[in-house]
Amino acid sequence: MLQVPASDDKAIAAQTVYTIRMCTGSARGSGMTEQRAGVWLGLVGQDGSSYLHRAVPLSDPDVIEQELIQICQIANRETGANCKNVSLHRGKTVIKQRFQTGSIDEVCFLGPELGPLAGLMIGPEQGGWQVDEITVVSSRTGNVDRFLCRQRLGYRADKNAEYLMPVPLESVVYGSGETAVVLSKDQAAALHAMGMMGYSELKSRLMSTTAFLVATGSLIAFSAGGSQAAYPFAVGGSAALGYQWLLQQSVDSIPSKLPRRTLVKRVPIADAIQRITGNPSLRFGFLTAMALTGIWAIQNWSPDSSGTATTQVAEVRQMMTGLLGFMMWKLAVVGVTTVPLPRRQHALDEIV
């Protein structure tokens, strides 16, 4: 329930309306395990002053409206509370459960103005709960404090509650707790761009290594068995290059949640190809077509100009040779991953 402080003039002058938004984790099982459990919120000011509030587990429009009316009756103009939109609730009342998986819950209450917060203590009353992000807004000053938790609290967790430190509003945070790394948007974009450069270099190394292995294997097959061995190996290797390219395109089609710094102007046809290859059904169709084409090419090719049919044993040998050529993409992956990319430590130090 709403906690109302003393109503003398000095107390009223120092009041503010806090609006707290809590984002429950989206992973399975992140929601509150106890439906009747609320969440305790401890606001801590930079001067050591604090205020404790309990966020109730149910969002009842009638109760919320009465609380807002009570706030507006007590608060003065200096609190900055907007009481113009407070009206009597009409219509069917829908009571919702708070702190569920993926939900964003907002609570408002009247409390002492603590200024910019030094920390926030948060924890479930009972059961377990995972909260990802919390924002605290003061109506009096307009100050906004942002906190990140990203860990489970309460039942079957290491901690029943967590003391959180504020992070910059526009920052990008990697990890959680004491090991979290806080970057600005520009730093995160630069780090993402550097990672994409490394990814592009890795893709080029994979394609070039596969092509080298296919070419080298074809030459070895030709020296060992002539064109009857080299041709199936080359066909299988060509299919391996196509398959590897499709894999890379499917990875590129995955949307990124991080801010991007565009270094090269995107070509419309490249975006269209990426969308097509990103479709699992179309990608499966391309792979099937490549496999059937490769099998047809191996079975119907013969170096004998007289048109003599190859024996069944020879066809099996050619198919195995083509499969060996196709497996060059896997050998390339193993070879490239064993040789790490050069570290750009100097560029990373400049970013961080």
Short mmCIF file of C-alpha atoms in Angstrom, two decimals:
data_model
loop_
_atom_site.label_atom_id
_atom_site.label_comp_id
_atom_site.label_asym_id
_atom_site.label_seq_id
_atom_site.Cartn_x
_atom_site.Cartn_y
_atom_site.Cartn_z
CA MET A 1 0.00 0.00 0.00
CA LEU A 2 0.99 3.63 -0.41
CA GLN A 3 3.24 4.95 2.32
CA VAL A 4 2.31 8.53 3.25
CA PRO A 5 4.79 10.56 5.29
CA ALA A 6 3.93 13.22 7.83
CA SER A 7 1.84 16.10 6.49
CA ASP A 8 3.51 19.10 8.13
CA ASP A 9 4.71 21.88 5.85
CA LYS A 10 8.42 21.09 6.16
CA ALA A 11 7.83 17.45 5.29
CA ILE A 12 5.58 18.30 2.37
CA ALA A 13 8.14 20.69 0.92
CA ALA A 14 10.70 17.86 0.70
CA GLN A 15 8.39 15.33 -0.92
CA THR A 16 8.49 13.93 -4.43
CA VAL A 17 6.57 11.34 -6.41
CA TYR A 18 8.80 8.44 -7.36
CA THR A 19 7.97 6.44 -10.48
CA ILE A 20 9.81 3.14 -10.56
CA ARG A 21 9.81 0.89 -13.62
CA MET A 22 10.96 -2.69 -13.18
CA CYS A 23 11.73 -4.98 -16.13
CA THR A 24 11.50 -8.67 -15.28
CA GLY A 25 13.83 -10.97 -17.21
CA SER A 26 12.54 -12.57 -20.40
CA ALA A 27 14.22 -15.94 -19.88
CA ARG A 28 12.04 -18.86 -18.87
CA GLY A 29 11.42 -18.95 -15.13
CA SER A 30 12.37 -15.30 -14.53
CA GLY A 31 8.95 -14.37 -13.14
CA MET A 32 8.06 -14.24 -9.46
CA THR A 33 7.54 -17.76 -8.13
CA GLU A 34 5.24 -16.63 -5.30
CA GLN A 35 2.13 -14.87 -6.63
CA ARG A 36 1.40 -13.15 -3.32
CA ALA A 37 4.94 -11.85 -2.87
CA GLY A 38 5.75 -8.20 -3.36
CA VAL A 39 9.11 -6.53 -4.01
CA TRP A 40 11.00 -4.44 -1.45
CA LEU A 41 12.68 -1.31 -2.80
CA GLY A 42 15.23 0.59 -0.73
CA LEU A 43 16.23 3.98 -2.17
CA VAL A 44 19.55 5.30 -0.86
CA GLY A 45 20.62 8.93 -1.33
CA GLN A 46 24.16 10.13 -1.70
CA ASP A 47 24.05 11.64 1.81
CA GLY A 48 23.13 8.28 3.35
CA SER A 49 19.40 8.99 3.71
CA SER A 50 17.08 6.21 2.60
CA TYR A 51 13.46 5.26 2.06
CA LEU A 52 11.86 1.82 1.97
CA HIS A 53 8.82 0.95 -0.12
CA ARG A 54 6.96 -2.28 -0.85
CA ALA A 55 5.66 -2.79 -4.39
CA VAL A 56 2.52 -4.91 -4.19
CA PRO A 57 2.19 -8.00 -6.44
CA LEU A 58 -1.14 -6.97 -8.04
CA SER A 59 -1.88 -4.10 -10.40
CA ASP A 60 -5.44 -3.07 -9.52
CA PRO A 61 -6.66 0.03 -11.45
CA ASP A 62 -9.08 0.99 -8.65
CA VAL A 63 -6.40 0.83 -5.97
CA ILE A 64 -3.88 2.68 -8.15
CA GLU A 65 -6.40 5.44 -8.81
CA GLN A 66 -7.12 5.89 -5.10
CA GLU A 67 -3.40 6.05 -4.38
CA LEU A 68 -2.88 8.72 -7.04
CA ILE A 69 -5.78 10.76 -5.68
CA GLN A 70 -4.29 10.49 -2.20
CA ILE A 71 -0.91 11.62 -3.52
CA CYS A 72 -2.45 14.65 -5.23
CA GLN A 73 -4.30 15.62 -2.04
CA ILE A 74 -1.08 15.66 -0.05
CA ALA A 75 1.52 16.83 -2.56
CA ASN A 76 2.05 20.50 -3.42
CA ARG A 77 3.16 22.06 -6.68
CA GLU A 78 6.82 21.87 -5.77
CA THR A 79 6.73 18.09 -5.92
CA GLY A 80 6.17 18.33 -9.68
CA ALA A 81 3.36 15.76 -9.59
CA ASN A 82 1.02 15.85 -12.59
CA CYS A 83 -2.48 15.58 -11.15
CA LYS A 84 -4.39 16.68 -14.26
CA ASN A 85 -4.79 13.16 -15.63
CA VAL A 86 -6.10 11.64 -12.42
CA SER A 87 -9.76 10.68 -13.00
CA LEU A 88 -12.24 8.23 -11.58
CA HIS A 89 -11.82 4.74 -13.01
CA ARG A 90 -14.76 3.56 -15.07
CA GLY A 91 -15.44 0.31 -16.84
CA LYS A 92 -14.46 -3.24 -16.11
CA THR A 93 -11.59 -3.62 -13.66
CA VAL A 94 -8.79 -5.89 -14.87
CA ILE A 95 -6.38 -6.92 -12.14
CA LYS A 96 -2.98 -8.01 -13.42
CA GLN A 97 -0.21 -9.96 -11.74
CA ARG A 98 3.07 -8.07 -11.56
CA PHE A 99 6.63 -9.31 -11.88
CA GLN A 100 5.88 -11.95 -14.52
CA THR A 101 8.36 -13.17 -17.15
CA GLY A 102 9.08 -10.39 -19.65
CA SER A 103 6.76 -7.89 -17.96
CA ILE A 104 7.43 -4.19 -17.34
CA ASP A 105 5.79 -2.99 -14.13
CA GLU A 106 5.49 0.58 -12.93
CA VAL A 107 4.73 1.81 -9.42
CA CYS A 108 4.29 5.34 -8.09
CA PHE A 109 4.51 6.52 -4.50
CA LEU A 110 5.14 9.63 -2.45
CA GLY A 111 8.44 9.80 -0.61
CA PRO A 112 11.20 12.13 0.54
CA GLU A 113 13.34 13.74 -2.12
CA LEU A 114 16.72 12.01 -1.82
CA GLY A 115 18.36 13.66 -4.81
CA PRO A 116 20.46 11.60 -7.21
CA LEU A 117 20.55 8.09 -5.79
CA ALA A 118 23.73 6.41 -4.64
CA GLY A 119 22.18 2.97 -4.76
CA LEU A 120 19.08 0.82 -4.77
CA MET A 121 18.41 -2.24 -2.62
CA ILE A 122 15.93 -4.60 -4.25
CA GLY A 123 14.68 -8.07 -3.47
CA PRO A 124 11.54 -10.21 -3.55
CA GLU A 125 9.46 -10.57 -0.39
CA GLN A 126 9.26 -14.33 -0.88
CA GLY A 127 10.13 -16.83 -3.61
CA GLY A 128 12.49 -16.16 -6.49
CA TRP A 129 12.56 -13.42 -9.12
CA GLN A 130 14.92 -12.11 -11.78
CA VAL A 131 14.85 -8.42 -12.59
CA ASP A 132 16.96 -7.07 -15.43
CA GLU A 133 16.63 -3.29 -15.23
CA ILE A 134 15.10 -0.69 -12.91
CA THR A 135 14.63 3.03 -13.52
CA VAL A 136 13.72 5.54 -10.78
CA VAL A 137 12.27 8.94 -11.73
CA SER A 138 11.71 11.81 -9.31
CA SER A 139 8.87 14.20 -10.19
CA ARG A 140 10.37 17.00 -8.11
CA THR A 141 13.75 17.21 -9.83
CA GLY A 142 13.14 15.16 -12.97
CA ASN A 143 16.22 13.12 -12.09
CA VAL A 144 16.35 9.63 -13.61
CA ASP A 145 18.48 6.84 -12.13
CA ARG A 146 19.07 3.58 -13.94
CA PHE A 147 20.04 0.30 -12.32
CA LEU A 148 20.93 -3.09 -13.81
CA CYS A 149 20.63 -6.39 -11.95
CA ARG A 150 20.36 -9.25 -14.50
CA GLN A 151 20.48 -11.97 -11.88
CA ARG A 152 18.04 -14.08 -9.93
CA LEU A 153 17.20 -13.08 -6.39
CA GLY A 154 15.49 -14.93 -3.56
CA TYR A 155 14.60 -18.62 -3.74
CA ARG A 156 17.29 -20.85 -5.28
CA ALA A 157 19.60 -17.88 -5.73
CA ASP A 158 22.86 -16.81 -4.11
CA LYS A 159 21.31 -13.62 -2.71
CA ASN A 160 17.90 -12.70 -1.33
CA ALA A 161 18.44 -9.06 -2.28
CA GLU A 162 20.98 -7.02 -4.20
CA TYR A 163 22.44 -3.56 -3.68
CA LEU A 164 22.74 -1.92 -7.10
CA MET A 165 24.80 1.07 -8.17
CA PRO A 166 23.41 3.49 -10.79
CA VAL A 167 24.72 3.33 -14.35
CA PRO A 168 24.59 6.09 -17.00
CA LEU A 169 21.27 6.29 -18.82
CA GLU A 170 22.68 6.03 -22.34
CA SER A 171 25.31 3.43 -21.54
CA VAL A 172 25.58 -0.14 -22.82
CA VAL A 173 26.39 -2.66 -20.11
CA TYR A 174 27.99 -6.05 -20.71
CA GLY A 175 27.58 -8.62 -17.96
CA SER A 176 26.23 -8.01 -14.47
CA GLY A 177 27.36 -7.44 -10.93
CA GLU A 178 30.91 -6.43 -10.08
CA THR A 179 32.28 -7.82 -13.35
CA ALA A 180 29.98 -5.68 -15.53
CA VAL A 181 31.61 -3.45 -18.13
CA VAL A 182 29.90 -0.10 -18.74
CA LEU A 183 30.44 1.58 -22.11
CA SER A 184 28.96 4.66 -23.70
CA LYS A 185 26.94 4.33 -26.90
CA ASP A 186 29.88 5.57 -28.96
CA GLN A 187 32.22 3.10 -27.26
CA ALA A 188 29.76 0.25 -27.79
CA ALA A 189 29.33 1.20 -31.44
CA ALA A 190 33.10 1.35 -31.94
CA LEU A 191 33.55 -2.00 -30.20
CA HIS A 192 30.78 -3.50 -32.33
CA ALA A 193 32.40 -2.12 -35.50
CA MET A 194 35.76 -3.59 -34.49
CA GLY A 195 34.09 -6.94 -33.82
CA MET A 196 32.39 -6.84 -37.21
CA MET A 197 35.75 -6.13 -38.86
CA GLY A 198 37.17 -9.22 -37.17
CA TYR A 199 34.12 -11.22 -38.24
CA SER A 200 34.54 -10.08 -41.86
CA GLU A 201 38.21 -11.05 -41.72
CA LEU A 202 37.27 -14.46 -40.33
CA LYS A 203 34.74 -15.02 -43.13
CA SER A 204 37.35 -14.12 -45.75
CA ARG A 205 39.88 -16.48 -44.18
CA LEU A 206 37.34 -19.31 -44.16
CA MET A 207 36.41 -18.84 -47.82
CA SER A 208 40.00 -18.45 -48.99
CA THR A 209 41.18 -21.45 -46.93
CA THR A 210 38.37 -23.62 -48.32
CA ALA A 211 39.18 -22.53 -51.88
CA PHE A 212 42.88 -23.28 -51.29
CA LEU A 213 42.13 -26.73 -49.89
CA VAL A 214 39.77 -27.53 -52.79
CA ALA A 215 42.34 -26.41 -55.38
CA THR A 216 45.18 -28.26 -53.68
CA GLY A 217 43.08 -31.39 -53.23
CA SER A 218 42.02 -31.30 -56.88
CA LEU A 219 45.64 -31.15 -58.00
CA ILE A 220 46.56 -34.04 -55.71
CA ALA A 221 43.57 -36.04 -56.95
CA PHE A 222 44.55 -35.33 -60.58
CA SER A 223 48.14 -36.45 -59.99
CA ALA A 224 46.91 -39.61 -58.26
CA GLY A 225 43.94 -40.63 -60.40
CA GLY A 226 43.73 -38.25 -63.30
CA SER A 227 40.65 -36.30 -64.27
CA GLN A 228 38.35 -39.11 -63.07
CA ALA A 229 39.41 -38.27 -59.48
CA ALA A 230 40.01 -34.53 -59.86
CA TYR A 231 36.60 -33.69 -61.37
CA PRO A 232 34.44 -35.20 -58.55
CA PHE A 233 36.71 -33.63 -55.95
CA ALA A 234 36.38 -30.22 -57.61
CA VAL A 235 32.58 -30.58 -57.85
CA GLY A 236 32.34 -31.47 -54.17
CA GLY A 237 34.66 -28.60 -53.28
CA SER A 238 32.54 -26.14 -55.28
CA ALA A 239 29.48 -27.32 -53.38
CA ALA A 240 31.43 -26.80 -50.15
CA LEU A 241 32.17 -23.18 -51.09
CA GLY A 242 28.49 -22.58 -51.87
CA TYR A 243 27.41 -24.20 -48.63
CA GLN A 244 29.87 -22.14 -46.60
CA TRP A 245 28.69 -18.95 -48.28
CA LEU A 246 25.06 -19.81 -47.41
CA LEU A 247 26.03 -20.39 -43.79
CA GLN A 248 27.71 -17.00 -43.62
CA GLN A 249 24.73 -15.29 -45.21
CA SER A 250 22.35 -16.93 -42.75
CA VAL A 251 24.46 -15.64 -39.84
CA ASP A 252 24.57 -12.16 -41.38
CA SER A 253 20.77 -12.11 -41.59
CA ILE A 254 20.43 -12.40 -37.80
CA PRO A 255 19.37 -8.94 -36.51
CA SER A 256 21.66 -7.26 -34.02
CA LYS A 257 20.43 -5.48 -30.90
CA LEU A 258 23.58 -3.40 -30.62
CA PRO A 259 24.01 0.05 -32.17
CA ARG A 260 25.83 -0.18 -35.49
CA ARG A 261 28.32 2.20 -36.96
CA THR A 262 27.93 1.97 -40.72
CA LEU A 263 31.38 1.88 -42.32
CA VAL A 264 30.35 0.83 -45.83
CA LYS A 265 27.24 1.87 -47.69
CA ARG A 266 24.86 -1.05 -47.99
CA VAL A 267 23.96 -2.23 -51.50
CA PRO A 268 20.23 -2.97 -52.01
CA ILE A 269 20.93 -6.21 -53.89
CA ALA A 270 23.14 -7.39 -51.02
CA ASP A 271 20.31 -6.77 -48.55
CA ALA A 272 17.90 -8.67 -50.82
CA ILE A 273 20.28 -11.65 -51.06
CA GLN A 274 20.73 -11.61 -47.29
CA ARG A 275 16.97 -11.66 -46.71
CA ILE A 276 16.52 -14.55 -49.15
CA THR A 277 19.34 -16.66 -47.75
CA GLY A 278 18.17 -15.87 -44.23
CA ASN A 279 14.93 -17.76 -44.89
CA PRO A 280 15.40 -21.34 -43.58
CA SER A 281 13.07 -22.88 -46.19
CA LEU A 282 14.80 -21.17 -49.11
CA ARG A 283 18.21 -22.01 -47.69
CA PHE A 284 17.23 -25.67 -47.43
CA GLY A 285 16.02 -25.53 -51.05
CA PHE A 286 19.36 -24.08 -52.19
CA LEU A 287 21.29 -26.78 -50.33
CA THR A 288 19.12 -29.53 -51.82
CA ALA A 289 19.54 -28.10 -55.32
CA MET A 290 23.33 -27.92 -54.91
CA ALA A 291 23.50 -31.50 -53.62
CA LEU A 292 21.38 -32.87 -56.48
CA THR A 293 23.33 -30.87 -59.06
CA GLY A 294 26.62 -32.15 -57.69
CA ILE A 295 25.40 -35.76 -57.71
CA TRP A 296 24.08 -35.38 -61.26
CA ALA A 297 27.34 -33.82 -62.46
CA ILE A 298 29.44 -36.63 -60.98
CA GLN A 299 27.21 -39.43 -62.25
CA ASN A 300 26.84 -38.09 -65.80
CA TRP A 301 30.42 -37.00 -66.41
CA SER A 302 32.91 -39.33 -68.06
CA PRO A 303 36.31 -38.49 -69.53
CA ASP A 304 35.80 -41.23 -72.13
CA SER A 305 34.77 -39.44 -75.36
CA SER A 306 33.36 -42.67 -76.74
CA GLY A 307 30.55 -42.53 -74.16
CA THR A 308 31.46 -45.76 -72.34
CA ALA A 309 29.42 -46.02 -69.13
CA THR A 310 31.37 -46.06 -65.88
CA THR A 311 31.06 -49.09 -63.68
CA GLN A 312 29.11 -49.06 -60.44
CA VAL A 313 32.31 -49.33 -58.43
CA ALA A 314 33.78 -46.34 -60.25
CA GLU A 315 30.64 -44.30 -59.58
CA VAL A 316 30.82 -45.09 -55.87
CA ARG A 317 34.49 -44.11 -55.87
CA GLN A 318 33.67 -40.83 -57.58
CA MET A 319 30.87 -40.11 -55.12
CA MET A 320 33.22 -40.71 -52.20
CA THR A 321 35.80 -38.44 -53.82
CA GLY A 322 33.15 -35.73 -54.26
CA LEU A 323 32.15 -36.11 -50.60
CA LEU A 324 35.79 -35.75 -49.61
CA GLY A 325 35.96 -32.52 -51.60
CA PHE A 326 32.81 -31.25 -49.90
CA MET A 327 34.31 -31.90 -46.46
CA MET A 328 37.06 -29.38 -47.21
CA TRP A 329 34.84 -26.66 -45.71
CA LYS A 330 34.88 -28.50 -42.38
CA LEU A 331 38.65 -28.93 -42.54
CA ALA A 332 38.95 -25.20 -43.25
CA VAL A 333 36.85 -24.36 -40.19
CA VAL A 334 39.06 -26.53 -37.98
CA GLY A 335 42.23 -25.04 -39.43
CA VAL A 336 41.14 -21.40 -39.21
CA THR A 337 39.81 -21.67 -35.66
CA THR A 338 43.08 -23.14 -34.42
CA VAL A 339 44.90 -20.02 -35.63
CA PRO A 340 43.48 -17.06 -33.65
CA LEU A 341 42.92 -13.69 -35.24
CA PRO A 342 45.46 -10.99 -34.36
CA ARG A 343 44.40 -9.10 -31.24
CA ARG A 344 43.71 -5.42 -31.71
CA GLN A 345 44.66 -4.61 -28.13
CA HIS A 346 45.75 -1.04 -28.93
CA ALA A 347 42.41 -0.24 -30.61
CA LEU A 348 40.52 -1.93 -27.77
CA ASP A 349 42.38 0.13 -25.16
CA GLU A 350 41.50 3.32 -27.04
CA ILE A 351 37.81 2.36 -27.07
CA VAL A 352 37.56 1.35 -23.43
#
